[in-house]
Amino acid sequence: MPVKRSDKTPMPVHDAQLRAHDFVEVNTGYTPAHAAFEAERCLRCQDAACVDGCPVNIPIPDFIHAVAAGDMPKAAQILRGANPLPSICGRVCPQENQCEAQCHMLKRFNPVAIGHLERFVADWERTQPVTAKPNITRKEKIAVIGAGPSGLVCAGELARLGYSVTVYEALHAPGGVLRYGIPEFRLPKSVLDWEIGVLKAMGVEIVCNVVIGRTIKMDDLFENMGYAAVFIGTGAGLPQFLGIPGENLNGVMSANEFLTRMNLMGGYKFPENDTPMKVGKRVAVIGAGNTAMDAVRSSLRLGAEAAYIVYRRSEKEMGARVEEYHHAIEEGVDFRWLTNPLEVVDDGNGWVSGLKCQKMKLGEPDASGRARPIPIEGSEFVLPVDNVVLAIGTTPNPLLTRTTSGLMTNKKGCLVADESTGLTSKALVFAGGDAVTGAATVILAAGAGKRSAQAIHEALQQAPVAAH
Amino acid sequence: MSQFEIVSREDFSEVTYLLEVRHPQMARAARPGQFVIVMLNEHGERIPLTIADFDRHRGTITLVIQAVGKTTKQMQQECRVGTSLFGLVGPMGIPTHIGKPKKVLCVGGGLGVAPVFPQARALKEAGAYVIGILGFRSKDLIFWEDKFRAACDELILCTNDGSAGMKGLITDGIAVALAGHADVDECVAIGPPVMMKACADATRARRIKTMVSVNPIMVDGTGMCGGCRVKVGDDVKFACVDGPDFDGHLVDFDDLMTRLRRFTPEEKRAEQRWSDSCRMPQPPAMRKVGEDGLELPDPSEEALGG
């Protein structure tokens, strides 16, 4: 089918009716013909604004040019030089707010599908043998706390700079939100494992089952274990609850619990895997960010007959990626906009039987700049559901700051860190990603990890011997 | 990979067993009241277990486990000296605050006897007069009586059937202790929720500060999921990072017990599936002739018998 040059070349996907009940990746990826065609749409701007829109500043026109020329090794090399996790970012970045939002094509047409092309190149690279090798040329050892996107990118950059790096991860498998949060149908774990394999091939050591602050004290990393600098990428994994009546009932879960059971523990394959995961016939997910979309789409795949998004604002204020939202609609998710949960209703035996809600209308913009939802009196109703999943946001985990002296946090519990370097209130301790910003995106975390790696490099060159 | 290697094992009864696991970092870091998350194999679930003891010289921690479901039964079958756990992380949770109490009751019910031990020992070392109260269903389930005798100034042993110590529930033991001592200023109670609830009720009238160690369902154990949330007074707390010790007079035990039943049908299903697979006929070479010299039954016959 011919595709007009003004449109993005669409991403091939699995049929919505079939995929809504399995965990196979929804997007099937460009064919070489798709990629060549889409790459031709790039205008090769002199002043490529797309690069500024990318938090890790990938030289986008260069790699797209290589794709158009059919030089895949070059395209892959350009991509990997800027972003240690291309096959992940190509899948999960909200490109519509980043690189693609700056594309000059957007002035009149649709932007170039930069994300789809990034994914195409990275997927090609995964069919090739891993060529990365350790390159330890410096004596300093660096510890990275947390194997999520910011920690992995920081470790990868430091390894490239010649440092010996150890990543400490509290869970039994690395990846952070890429492992426990983002489901298989959006990011196959085999893709994540491959990317982590590249980092290991570069000499990055990943030690799981270690909680810094508990198993090893942060100060011990410097004093007894000889690390010259530390990067904190512990994320924002502490789930928020609404504080409404009935929230402790059986059948109410945080999205983090729901997704961790399903993704990290493989609960969608229970009883093949031991961690139980189930949903009832009707599931309400509260919130409208990417986490909410992941939970609601997973509910359908786990066998729910009805899966609702309950959101107190409207479609316009929703935080989820456009692509995930469209996929959710196609799969049959029922969206209840301007609906505010008031109470989880008890079935009399300690289980959920419904969600009492109130209809809302939009008023003037609030502190967040979004229209403020105002309750409509007398509009209360009960949505009959068996499960309620709360996807209303997360905050940084206080475990590390509670067990470490001298680490400053703000009133939201986020680590205070210099914006350009990530330096915290503690000498030679840097931080980035959600631990600093609160819940944000994978690519912003990756960008922060990359910047801190550079800052650590500069700090160590100025003061090669750690004065701790 | 010899990470998290099991260096010794002891079986206290048909259902209770002890594993001592090598983990020098954790042995150094562990404090009384803390717990670990264990994963048996890569398909396994993450289960919380209280650290029952730790030995900094040997670089080991000790877990006492009761075989109650799929994972703990499978561990009972597969964890031998020389084997390793797939995952072991900790020490998790806030260590018990060992202040300067003058006279303390250390109450352990059933498996709860194990986690109360490091607290009793630490309290004794801090100079307290420690009255241990241990409750078991019957004589053959008793373990660590000797360890407690060494760590306590007094020990009251209760069995439900009277087969050892005094006959009665653990609350009867508490009543005896309180009758003999008017100046008890603290109580630590660990065991099944219903027992901890009864202990909290027993000390409430005398306003004796009573700390309990709650045991809700956990997944990660690091504060990221809230699966372990418990109602404590007017607050909702995450047991894994805010606890697991809480004021027993404030904990909503009924809520805790309801939440512990969240996955009961799935737990039964997993256990059934596992025990069915264990009952598959074994190859004849694996079978031993019984000591009484009787011939073993025909494997196919046993398989038919289910």
Coordinates of C-alpha atoms in Angstrom, one line a residue, chain B residues 93-301:
Chain B
G93 CA 13.0 -3.5 58.1
I94 CA 13.8 -1.2 61.0
P95 CA 15.7 -3.0 63.7
T96 CA 14.0 -3.4 67.1
H97 CA 14.7 -0.6 69.4
I98 CA 16.5 -2.1 72.4
G99 CA 16.2 0.7 74.9
K100 CA 16.8 0.4 78.6
P101 CA 13.8 -1.6 79.8
K102 CA 14.0 -3.0 83.3
K103 CA 11.8 -6.0 83.0
V104 CA 10.6 -7.5 79.8
L105 CA 8.3 -10.3 78.6
C106 CA 9.6 -12.0 75.4
V107 CA 6.7 -14.0 74.1
G108 CA 7.0 -16.4 71.2
G109 CA 4.2 -18.5 69.8
G110 CA 5.1 -21.5 67.5
L111 CA 7.4 -20.4 64.8
G112 CA 7.5 -16.9 66.4
V113 CA 9.8 -18.4 69.0
A114 CA 12.6 -18.0 66.6
P115 CA 12.4 -14.3 65.8
V116 CA 11.9 -13.4 69.4
F117 CA 15.2 -15.0 70.3
P118 CA 17.6 -12.3 69.0
Q119 CA 15.5 -9.7 70.7
A120 CA 15.6 -11.6 74.0
R121 CA 19.3 -12.0 73.8
A122 CA 19.8 -8.3 72.9
L123 CA 17.6 -7.2 75.8
K124 CA 19.5 -9.4 78.2
E125 CA 22.8 -8.0 76.9
A126 CA 21.3 -4.5 77.5
G127 CA 20.8 -5.4 81.1
A128 CA 17.1 -6.2 81.2
Y129 CA 15.4 -8.9 83.4
V130 CA 14.0 -11.1 80.6
I131 CA 11.1 -13.4 81.2
G132 CA 10.7 -15.7 78.2
I133 CA 7.2 -17.2 77.5
L134 CA 7.1 -19.8 74.8
G135 CA 4.0 -21.5 73.5
F136 CA 3.8 -24.6 71.3
R137 CA 0.9 -26.8 70.4
S138 CA 2.6 -29.9 71.9
K139 CA 5.9 -31.3 73.2
D140 CA 7.2 -32.5 69.9
L141 CA 7.1 -29.0 68.3
I142 CA 9.3 -27.5 71.0
F143 CA 12.6 -26.0 69.8
W144 CA 15.3 -23.7 71.2
E145 CA 14.3 -24.2 74.8
D146 CA 17.9 -24.4 75.7
K147 CA 18.8 -21.2 73.8
F148 CA 16.1 -19.4 75.7
R149 CA 17.1 -20.8 79.0
A150 CA 20.5 -19.3 78.5
A151 CA 19.2 -15.9 77.4
C152 CA 16.3 -15.5 79.9
D153 CA 16.1 -15.0 83.6
E154 CA 12.9 -16.9 83.8
L155 CA 11.3 -19.2 81.2
I156 CA 7.6 -20.1 81.1
L157 CA 6.9 -22.9 78.6
C158 CA 3.3 -23.5 77.6
T159 CA 1.8 -26.3 75.5
N160 CA -1.8 -26.4 74.4
D161 CA -2.1 -30.1 75.4
G162 CA 0.0 -29.9 78.5
S163 CA 2.6 -32.4 77.1
A164 CA 5.4 -30.1 78.3
G165 CA 5.6 -27.1 80.7
M166 CA 2.3 -25.6 81.8
K167 CA -0.9 -26.6 80.0
G168 CA -2.6 -23.7 78.3
L169 CA -2.4 -20.9 75.8
I170 CA 0.4 -18.4 75.7
T171 CA -1.9 -15.8 77.3
D172 CA -2.1 -18.1 80.3
G173 CA 1.7 -17.9 80.5
I174 CA 1.5 -14.2 80.3
A175 CA -1.1 -14.2 83.2
V176 CA 1.3 -16.2 85.3
A177 CA 4.2 -13.9 84.6
L178 CA 2.2 -10.8 85.3
A179 CA 0.8 -12.3 88.5
G180 CA 4.4 -12.8 89.7
H181 CA 5.8 -9.5 88.5
A182 CA 4.0 -6.2 89.1
D183 CA 6.8 -4.2 87.5
V184 CA 6.9 -5.6 83.9
D185 CA 7.5 -2.5 81.7
E186 CA 7.6 -4.0 78.2
C187 CA 6.4 -7.0 76.2
V188 CA 7.6 -8.3 72.9
A189 CA 5.2 -10.8 71.2
I190 CA 5.8 -12.6 68.0
G191 CA 3.7 -15.4 66.5
P192 CA 0.6 -15.9 64.4
P193 CA -1.6 -12.7 64.2
V194 CA -4.4 -14.2 66.4
M195 CA -1.8 -15.0 69.1
M196 CA -0.3 -11.5 68.9
K197 CA -3.7 -10.0 69.1
A198 CA -4.4 -12.0 72.2
C199 CA -1.1 -11.0 73.8
A200 CA -1.8 -7.3 73.1
D201 CA -5.2 -7.7 74.7
A202 CA -3.6 -9.4 77.7
T203 CA -1.3 -6.5 78.4
R204 CA -3.7 -3.7 77.5
A205 CA -5.3 -3.3 80.9
R206 CA -1.9 -3.0 82.6
R207 CA -0.8 -0.5 79.9
I208 CA 2.4 -2.5 79.3
K209 CA 4.0 -1.3 76.1
T210 CA 3.7 -4.3 73.7
M211 CA 5.6 -4.6 70.5
V212 CA 4.6 -7.1 67.9
S213 CA 6.2 -8.1 64.6
V214 CA 3.6 -8.2 61.9
N215 CA 3.7 -10.7 59.0
P216 CA 1.6 -9.4 56.1
I217 CA 2.0 -10.6 52.5
M218 CA 5.1 -9.0 50.9
V219 CA 6.5 -8.9 47.4
D220 CA 9.6 -6.8 47.1
G221 CA 10.2 -6.0 50.8
T222 CA 11.7 -2.6 50.0
G223 CA 8.7 -0.3 50.1
M224 CA 7.8 -0.1 46.5
C225 CA 4.5 -1.9 46.3
G226 CA 2.5 -1.4 49.5
G227 CA 1.3 -5.0 49.4
C228 CA 2.3 -5.3 53.1
R229 CA 0.3 -2.2 54.3
V230 CA -1.2 -2.5 57.8
K231 CA -3.5 -0.2 59.8
V232 CA -1.7 1.1 62.8
G233 CA -3.9 3.5 64.8
D234 CA -5.1 6.1 62.3
D235 CA -2.2 5.5 59.9
V236 CA -1.6 3.0 57.1
K237 CA 2.0 1.8 57.3
F238 CA 4.2 -0.4 55.0
A239 CA 5.4 -3.2 57.3
C240 CA 8.5 -3.8 55.2
V241 CA 10.0 -0.3 55.6
D242 CA 8.0 1.3 58.5
G243 CA 8.1 -2.0 60.5
P244 CA 7.8 -4.9 60.9
D245 CA 7.6 -4.0 64.6
F246 CA 4.6 -1.9 65.7
D247 CA 2.8 -1.1 68.8
G248 CA 0.5 -4.1 69.4
H249 CA -2.1 -2.0 71.1
L250 CA -2.6 0.0 67.8
V251 CA -2.3 -2.6 65.1
D252 CA -5.6 -3.6 63.4
F253 CA -5.2 -7.4 63.6
D254 CA -8.6 -8.1 62.0
D255 CA -7.5 -6.1 58.9
L256 CA -4.1 -7.9 58.9
M257 CA -5.8 -11.3 59.1
T258 CA -8.3 -10.4 56.3
R259 CA -5.4 -9.2 54.1
L260 CA -3.5 -12.4 54.7
R261 CA -6.3 -14.3 53.0
R262 CA -5.9 -12.4 49.8
F263 CA -4.5 -15.3 47.8
T264 CA -5.8 -18.3 49.7
P265 CA -7.3 -20.0 46.7
E266 CA -4.2 -19.5 44.6
E267 CA -1.9 -20.6 47.5
K268 CA -3.9 -23.8 47.7
R269 CA -3.8 -24.3 44.0
A270 CA 0.0 -23.8 43.8
E271 CA 0.5 -26.2 46.7
Q272 CA -1.8 -28.9 45.2
R273 CA -0.1 -28.6 41.8
W274 CA 3.3 -29.0 43.4
S275 CA 2.4 -31.9 45.7
D276 CA 0.8 -33.7 42.8
S277 CA 4.0 -33.4 40.8
C278 CA 5.9 -34.7 43.9
R279 CA 3.7 -37.8 44.0
M280 CA 4.7 -38.8 40.5
P281 CA 6.3 -42.3 40.7
Q282 CA 10.0 -42.1 41.3
P283 CA 12.4 -44.4 39.4
P284 CA 13.0 -47.6 41.4
A285 CA 16.7 -46.8 41.9
M286 CA 15.7 -43.8 44.0
R287 CA 13.8 -45.9 46.4
K288 CA 15.3 -47.3 49.6
V289 CA 14.2 -50.5 51.2
G290 CA 12.6 -49.7 54.6
E291 CA 14.5 -50.5 57.8
D292 CA 12.0 -53.1 58.7
G293 CA 13.0 -55.0 55.7
L294 CA 9.6 -55.0 54.1
E295 CA 9.5 -55.0 50.4
L296 CA 8.6 -51.7 48.7
P297 CA 5.2 -51.5 47.0
D298 CA 5.1 -51.7 43.3
P299 CA 5.7 -48.1 42.0
S300 CA 2.9 -48.4 39.4
E301 CA 0.5 -49.6 42.1

